[in-house]
Coordinates of C-alpha atoms in Angstrom, one line a residue:
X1 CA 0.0 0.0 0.0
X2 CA 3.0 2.1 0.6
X3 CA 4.4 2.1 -2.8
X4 CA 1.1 2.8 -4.2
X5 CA 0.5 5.4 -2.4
X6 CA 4.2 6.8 -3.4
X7 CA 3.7 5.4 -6.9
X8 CA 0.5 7.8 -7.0
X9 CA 1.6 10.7 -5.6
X10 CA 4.5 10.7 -7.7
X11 CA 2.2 10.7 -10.9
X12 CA 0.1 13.1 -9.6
X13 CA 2.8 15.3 -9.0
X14 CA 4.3 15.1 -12.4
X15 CA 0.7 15.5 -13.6
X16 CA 0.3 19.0 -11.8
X17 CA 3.8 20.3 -12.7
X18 CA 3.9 23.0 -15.2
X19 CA 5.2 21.5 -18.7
X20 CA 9.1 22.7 -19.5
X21 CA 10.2 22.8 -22.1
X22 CA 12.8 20.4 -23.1
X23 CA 15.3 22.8 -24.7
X24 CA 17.1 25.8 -23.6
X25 CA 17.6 28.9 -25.3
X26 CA 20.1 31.8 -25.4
X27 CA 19.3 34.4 -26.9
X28 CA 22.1 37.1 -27.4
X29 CA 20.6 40.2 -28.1
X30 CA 22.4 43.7 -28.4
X31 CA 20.5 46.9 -28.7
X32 CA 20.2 49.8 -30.4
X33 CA 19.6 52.4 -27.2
X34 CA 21.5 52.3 -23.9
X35 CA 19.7 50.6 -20.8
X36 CA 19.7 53.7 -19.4
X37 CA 17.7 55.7 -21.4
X38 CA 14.1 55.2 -19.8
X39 CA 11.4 54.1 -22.0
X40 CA 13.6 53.5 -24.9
X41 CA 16.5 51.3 -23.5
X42 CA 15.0 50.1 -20.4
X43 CA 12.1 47.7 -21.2
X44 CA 14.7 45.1 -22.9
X45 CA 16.3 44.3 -19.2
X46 CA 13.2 44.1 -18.1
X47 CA 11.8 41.5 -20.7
X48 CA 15.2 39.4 -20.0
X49 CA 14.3 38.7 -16.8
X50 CA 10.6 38.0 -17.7
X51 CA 12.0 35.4 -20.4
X52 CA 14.0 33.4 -17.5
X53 CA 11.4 33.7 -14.9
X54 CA 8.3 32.4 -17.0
X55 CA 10.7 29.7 -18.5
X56 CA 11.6 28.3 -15.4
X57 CA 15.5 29.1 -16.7
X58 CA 15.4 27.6 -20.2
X59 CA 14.9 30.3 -22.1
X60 CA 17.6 33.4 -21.2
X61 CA 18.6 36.6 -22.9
X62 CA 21.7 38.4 -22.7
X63 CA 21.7 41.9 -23.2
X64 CA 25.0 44.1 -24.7
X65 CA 24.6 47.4 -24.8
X66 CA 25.1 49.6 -27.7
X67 CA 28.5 48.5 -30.1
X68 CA 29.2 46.6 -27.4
X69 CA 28.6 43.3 -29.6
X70 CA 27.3 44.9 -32.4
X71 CA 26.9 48.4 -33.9
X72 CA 23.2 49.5 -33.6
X73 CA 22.9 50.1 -37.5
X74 CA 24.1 46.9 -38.1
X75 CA 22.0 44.8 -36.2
X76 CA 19.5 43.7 -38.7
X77 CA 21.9 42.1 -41.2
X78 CA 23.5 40.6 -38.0
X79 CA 20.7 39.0 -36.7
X80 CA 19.5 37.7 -40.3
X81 CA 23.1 36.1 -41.3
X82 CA 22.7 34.5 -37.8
X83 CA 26.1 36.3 -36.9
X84 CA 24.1 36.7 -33.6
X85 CA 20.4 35.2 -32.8
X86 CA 18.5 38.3 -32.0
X87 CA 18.4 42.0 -31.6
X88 CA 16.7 44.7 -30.2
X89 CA 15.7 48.1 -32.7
X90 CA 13.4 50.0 -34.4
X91 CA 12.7 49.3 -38.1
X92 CA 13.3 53.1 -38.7
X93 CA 16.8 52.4 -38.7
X94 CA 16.5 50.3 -42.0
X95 CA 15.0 53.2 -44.0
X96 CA 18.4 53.0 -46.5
X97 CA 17.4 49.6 -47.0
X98 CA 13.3 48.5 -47.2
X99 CA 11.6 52.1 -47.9
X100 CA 8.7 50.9 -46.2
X101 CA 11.0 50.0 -42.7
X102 CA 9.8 53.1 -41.3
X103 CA 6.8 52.8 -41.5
X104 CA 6.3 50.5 -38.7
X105 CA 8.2 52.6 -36.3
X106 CA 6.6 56.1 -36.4
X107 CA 4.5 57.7 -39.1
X108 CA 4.5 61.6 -39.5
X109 CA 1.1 62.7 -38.1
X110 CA 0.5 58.9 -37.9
X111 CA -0.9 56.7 -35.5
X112 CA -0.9 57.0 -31.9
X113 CA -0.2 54.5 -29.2
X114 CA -2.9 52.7 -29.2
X115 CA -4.0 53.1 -32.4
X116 CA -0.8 51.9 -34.1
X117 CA -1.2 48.6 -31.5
X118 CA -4.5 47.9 -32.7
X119 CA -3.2 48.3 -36.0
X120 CA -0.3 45.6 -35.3
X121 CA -2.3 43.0 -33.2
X122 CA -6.0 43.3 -34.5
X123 CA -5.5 44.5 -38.0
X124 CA -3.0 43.9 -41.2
X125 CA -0.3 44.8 -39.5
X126 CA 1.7 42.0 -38.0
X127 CA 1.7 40.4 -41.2
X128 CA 2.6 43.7 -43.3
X129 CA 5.8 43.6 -40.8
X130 CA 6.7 40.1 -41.4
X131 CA 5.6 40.0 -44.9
X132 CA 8.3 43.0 -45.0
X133 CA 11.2 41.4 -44.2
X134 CA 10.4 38.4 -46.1
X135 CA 10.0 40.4 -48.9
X136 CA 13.6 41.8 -48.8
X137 CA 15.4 39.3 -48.3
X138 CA 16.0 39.1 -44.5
X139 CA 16.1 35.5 -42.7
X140 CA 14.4 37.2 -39.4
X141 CA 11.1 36.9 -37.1
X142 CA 10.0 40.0 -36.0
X143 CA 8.1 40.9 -32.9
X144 CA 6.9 44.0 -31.5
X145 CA 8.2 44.5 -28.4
X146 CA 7.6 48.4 -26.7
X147 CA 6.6 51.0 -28.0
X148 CA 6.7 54.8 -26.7
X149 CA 4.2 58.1 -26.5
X150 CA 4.9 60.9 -28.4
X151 CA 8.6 62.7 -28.6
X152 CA 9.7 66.3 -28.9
X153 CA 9.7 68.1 -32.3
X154 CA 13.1 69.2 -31.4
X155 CA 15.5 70.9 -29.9
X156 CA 16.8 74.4 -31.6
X157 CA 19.7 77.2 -30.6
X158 CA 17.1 80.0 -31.7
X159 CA 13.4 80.3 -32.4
X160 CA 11.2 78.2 -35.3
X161 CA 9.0 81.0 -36.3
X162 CA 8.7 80.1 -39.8
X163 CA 9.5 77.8 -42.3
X164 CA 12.2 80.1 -44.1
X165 CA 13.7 79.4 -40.1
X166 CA 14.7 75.9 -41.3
X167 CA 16.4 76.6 -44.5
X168 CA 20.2 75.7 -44.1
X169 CA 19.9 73.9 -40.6
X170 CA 22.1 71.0 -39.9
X171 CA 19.6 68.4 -37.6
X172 CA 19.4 65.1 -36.5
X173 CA 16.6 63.7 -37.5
X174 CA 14.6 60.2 -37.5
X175 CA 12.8 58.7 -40.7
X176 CA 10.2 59.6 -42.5
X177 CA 10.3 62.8 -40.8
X178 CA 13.4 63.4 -41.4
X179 CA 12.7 63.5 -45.5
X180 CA 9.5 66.6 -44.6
X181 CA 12.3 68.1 -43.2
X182 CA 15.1 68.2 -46.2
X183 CA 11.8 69.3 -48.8
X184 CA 11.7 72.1 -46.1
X185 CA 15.6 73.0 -46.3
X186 CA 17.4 71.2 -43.7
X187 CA 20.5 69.1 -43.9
X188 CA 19.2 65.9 -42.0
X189 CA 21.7 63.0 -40.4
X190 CA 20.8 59.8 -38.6
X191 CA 23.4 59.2 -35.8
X192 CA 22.6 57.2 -32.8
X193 CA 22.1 58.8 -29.5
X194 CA 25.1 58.4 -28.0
X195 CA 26.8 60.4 -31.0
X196 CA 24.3 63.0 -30.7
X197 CA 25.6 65.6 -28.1
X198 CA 29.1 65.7 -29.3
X199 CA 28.1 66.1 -33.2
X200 CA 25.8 69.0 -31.4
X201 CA 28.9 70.3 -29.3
X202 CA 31.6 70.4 -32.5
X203 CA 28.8 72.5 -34.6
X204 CA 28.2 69.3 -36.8
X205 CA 24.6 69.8 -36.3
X206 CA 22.9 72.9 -34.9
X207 CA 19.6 71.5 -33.8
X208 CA 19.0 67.8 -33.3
X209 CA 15.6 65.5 -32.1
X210 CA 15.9 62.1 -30.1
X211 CA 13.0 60.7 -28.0
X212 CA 10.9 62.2 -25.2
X213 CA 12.2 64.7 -22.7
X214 CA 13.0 62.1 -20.1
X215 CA 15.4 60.2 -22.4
X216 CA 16.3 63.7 -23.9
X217 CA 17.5 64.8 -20.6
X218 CA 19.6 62.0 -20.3
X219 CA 21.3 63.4 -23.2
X220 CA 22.0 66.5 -22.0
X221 CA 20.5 68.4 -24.9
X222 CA 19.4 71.7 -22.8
X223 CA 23.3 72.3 -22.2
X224 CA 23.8 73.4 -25.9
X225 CA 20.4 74.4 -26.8
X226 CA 17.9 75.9 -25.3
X227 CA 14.2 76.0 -27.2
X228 CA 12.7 72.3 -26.9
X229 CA 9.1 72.3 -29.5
X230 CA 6.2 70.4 -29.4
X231 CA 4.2 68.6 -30.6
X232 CA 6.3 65.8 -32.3
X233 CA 4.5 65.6 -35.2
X234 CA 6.9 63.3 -36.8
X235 CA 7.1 60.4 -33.9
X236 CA 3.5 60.2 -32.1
X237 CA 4.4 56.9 -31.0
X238 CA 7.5 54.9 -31.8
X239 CA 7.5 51.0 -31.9
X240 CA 10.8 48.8 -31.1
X241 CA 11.4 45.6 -31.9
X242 CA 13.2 42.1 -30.8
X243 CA 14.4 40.4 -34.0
X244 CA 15.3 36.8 -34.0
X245 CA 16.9 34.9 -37.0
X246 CA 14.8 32.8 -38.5
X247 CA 16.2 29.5 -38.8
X248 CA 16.6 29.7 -34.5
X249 CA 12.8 31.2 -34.6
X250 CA 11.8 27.8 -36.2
X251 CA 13.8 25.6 -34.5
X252 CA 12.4 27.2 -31.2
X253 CA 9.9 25.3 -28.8
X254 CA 6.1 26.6 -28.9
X255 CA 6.7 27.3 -25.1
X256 CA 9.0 29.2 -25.7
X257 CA 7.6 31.2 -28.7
X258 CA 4.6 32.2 -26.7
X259 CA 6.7 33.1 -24.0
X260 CA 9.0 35.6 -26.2
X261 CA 5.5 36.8 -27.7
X262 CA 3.7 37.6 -24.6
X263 CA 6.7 38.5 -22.9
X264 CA 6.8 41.1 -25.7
X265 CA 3.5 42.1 -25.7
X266 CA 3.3 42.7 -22.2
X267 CA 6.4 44.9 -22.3
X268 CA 4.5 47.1 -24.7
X269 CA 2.4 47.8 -22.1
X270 CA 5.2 48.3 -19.7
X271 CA 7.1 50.3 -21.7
X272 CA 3.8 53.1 -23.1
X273 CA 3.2 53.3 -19.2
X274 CA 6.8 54.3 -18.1
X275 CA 7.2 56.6 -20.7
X276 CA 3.8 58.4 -20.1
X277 CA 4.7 58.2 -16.5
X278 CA 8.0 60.2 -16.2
X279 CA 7.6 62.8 -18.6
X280 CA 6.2 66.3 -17.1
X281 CA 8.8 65.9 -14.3
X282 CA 11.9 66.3 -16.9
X283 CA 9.7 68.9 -19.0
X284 CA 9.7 70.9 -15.1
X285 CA 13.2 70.7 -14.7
X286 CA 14.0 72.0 -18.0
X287 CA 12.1 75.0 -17.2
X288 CA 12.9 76.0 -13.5
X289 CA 16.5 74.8 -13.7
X290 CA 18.1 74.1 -17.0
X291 CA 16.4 77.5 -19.0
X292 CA 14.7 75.5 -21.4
X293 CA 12.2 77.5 -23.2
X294 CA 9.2 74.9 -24.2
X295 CA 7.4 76.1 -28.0
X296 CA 4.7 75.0 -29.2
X297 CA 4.4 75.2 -33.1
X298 CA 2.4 77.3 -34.4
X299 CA -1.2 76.2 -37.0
X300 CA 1.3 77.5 -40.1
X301 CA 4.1 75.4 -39.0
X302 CA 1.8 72.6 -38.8
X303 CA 0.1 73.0 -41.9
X304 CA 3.8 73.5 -43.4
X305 CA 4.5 69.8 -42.1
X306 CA 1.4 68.2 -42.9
X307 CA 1.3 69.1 -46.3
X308 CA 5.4 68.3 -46.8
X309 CA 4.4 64.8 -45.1
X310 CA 1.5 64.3 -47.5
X311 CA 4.2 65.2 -50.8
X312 CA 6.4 62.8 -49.3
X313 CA 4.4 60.1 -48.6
X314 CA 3.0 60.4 -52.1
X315 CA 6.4 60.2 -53.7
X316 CA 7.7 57.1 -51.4
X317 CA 4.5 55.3 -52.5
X318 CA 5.2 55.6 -56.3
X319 CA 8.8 55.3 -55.6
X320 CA 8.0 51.3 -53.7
X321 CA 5.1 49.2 -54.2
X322 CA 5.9 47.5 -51.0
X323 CA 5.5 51.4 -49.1
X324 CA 2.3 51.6 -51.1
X325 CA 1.3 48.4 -50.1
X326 CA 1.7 49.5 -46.5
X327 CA 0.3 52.6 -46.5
X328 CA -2.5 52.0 -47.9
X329 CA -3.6 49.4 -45.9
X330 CA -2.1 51.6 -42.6
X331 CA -4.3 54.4 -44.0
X332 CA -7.6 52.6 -44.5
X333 CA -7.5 51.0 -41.0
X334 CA -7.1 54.6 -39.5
X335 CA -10.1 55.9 -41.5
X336 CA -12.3 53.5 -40.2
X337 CA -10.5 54.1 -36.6
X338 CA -11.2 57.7 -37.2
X339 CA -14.9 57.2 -36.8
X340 CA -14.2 55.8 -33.1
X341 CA -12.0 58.5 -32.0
X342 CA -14.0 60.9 -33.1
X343 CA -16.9 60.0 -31.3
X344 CA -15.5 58.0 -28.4
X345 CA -12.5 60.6 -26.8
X346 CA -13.1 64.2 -25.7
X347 CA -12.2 66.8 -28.0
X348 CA -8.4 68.2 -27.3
X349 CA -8.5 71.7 -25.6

């Protein structure tokens, strides 16, 4: 009766034990934004130690900060050669190479938060994003994995007062946004954050935009120049993702798929939260102790970006079926979305 009773305890117990998965993962993931930018760095840590917990230790990710393994812009071909197994970025930094890239990592006047999630998850869009890097060539699985509020417009040594203001300027500036801004006159560069301030401190580039205040501050942008505007019409919400090659995607257990995927999902939660969380404290102390001056651009200036954006997203549309493709697709979602937010959210004062 005794070694029954063992025999069936034993069973049940193995019975009620959570399944593991046989194999154990590694993922090796460096990243395009320091941990230490909040919002924008920080959620990757965060989802590493989510991975490990919910796997019960077979699934781990290692995270290496900036160059550290690999050099941000290099990451995507990295991860797809297999040269490493994943990576952590936003598809804006592929513009030079799929046209349509940026467009699932912020659209000028585009989606929203929560609109460009319901976009990903409960429209077209998860598939557009796969479907994209299929379609050029790149032996990766893409997963969403934060996503951030909107950013500043900029940060500027003198006043914006008009669009004749722009003409000549030397600026850092991200994607799509960045082409509305050379139609307007400006001399745009892409250089990651960390090369930011010094370009900014040499005279390489008198005006420069990054990410939200909080992150900007972290940056130390309000040492060099002083007028910070709003709204960012170009970056209403950014999305990141975790890439992972392929060939180790489909090799990997369906435990630990859904744990990567929820594990991501869950981080975009994380991540829209801390960012909306942290940001009028840093727009505060740019005003009572760093002499920040906060702008807000004026109804021309916003016209004057709006109607660059819609020449430019014309001309990228004929200039890539794929962009079209996207676009399109992005577009007719929102239209239908438009009829909720209308009617749903109180009108901004």
């Amino acid at each position: 009766m005794k070694k029954t009773l063992t025999s069936l305890a034993v069973a049940a117990s193995l019975m009620a034990a959570p399944a593991v998965a046989a194999d154990k993962l590694l993922l090796k993931t460096p990243i395009a934004f320091s941990t230490e930018l909040p919002g924008l760095g920080s959620p990757i840590p965060r989802v590493a130690e989510q991975l490990d917990l919910m796997s019960g230790g077979t699934l781990k990710m290692k995270v290496y900060e900036p160059g550290k393994l690999v050099p941000p812009f290099e990451i995507l071909d990295a991860v797809s050669t297999g040269k490493i197994n994943s990576g952590y970025t936003t598809a804006g930094y592929w513009a030079g190479k799929i046209p349509a890239a940026p467009l699932f990592s912020a659209v000028p006047f585009g989606p929203e938060a929560g609109e460009y999630m319901a976009w990903l998850y409960y429209g077209n869009g998860m598939s557009l994003y796969q479907e994209m890097y299929d379609h050029a060539g790149y032996n990766v699985h893409v997963i969403p994995c934060a996503v951030i509020a909107p950013e500043t417009s900029g940060w500027f040594a003198t006043e914006i007062n008009s669009p004749e203001d722009l003409s000549g300027l030397k600026m850092r500036f991200f994607g799509l946004g960045g082409k509305v801004m050379q139609k307007l006159g400006v001399a745009t560069s892409l250089l990651p954050g960390g090369e930011i301030f010094p370009a900014l401190e040499k005279g390489a580039i008198d005006a420069t935009e990054f990410s939200m205040p909080a992150i900007d501050a972290r940056l130390g942008f309000h040492k060099l120049v002083k007028f910070n505007y709003f709204p960012g019409w170009h970056q209403q919400a950014t999305v990141f993702e975790l890439m992972i090659n392929k060939d180790v995607w489909n090799e990997t257990s369906a435990q630990h798929k859904a744990i990567i995927e929820n594990a991501c999902k869950a981080s975009m939660a994380d991540s829209f939260a801390e960012g909306e969380a942290i940001q009028h404290a840093a727009l505060i102390d740019n005003v009572e102790n760093n002499g920040v001056t906060i702008k807000q651009w004026s109804p021309e200036m916003l016209d004057t970006f709006r109607a660059t954006w819609d020449e430019v997203a014309a001309e990228e549309a004929a200039n890539d079926a794929f962009f079209a493709k996207v676009l399109s697709d992005m577009n007719e979602f929102r239209d239908g979305y438009a009829l909720w937010k209308t009617n749903a959210f109180l009108p901004r004062q």
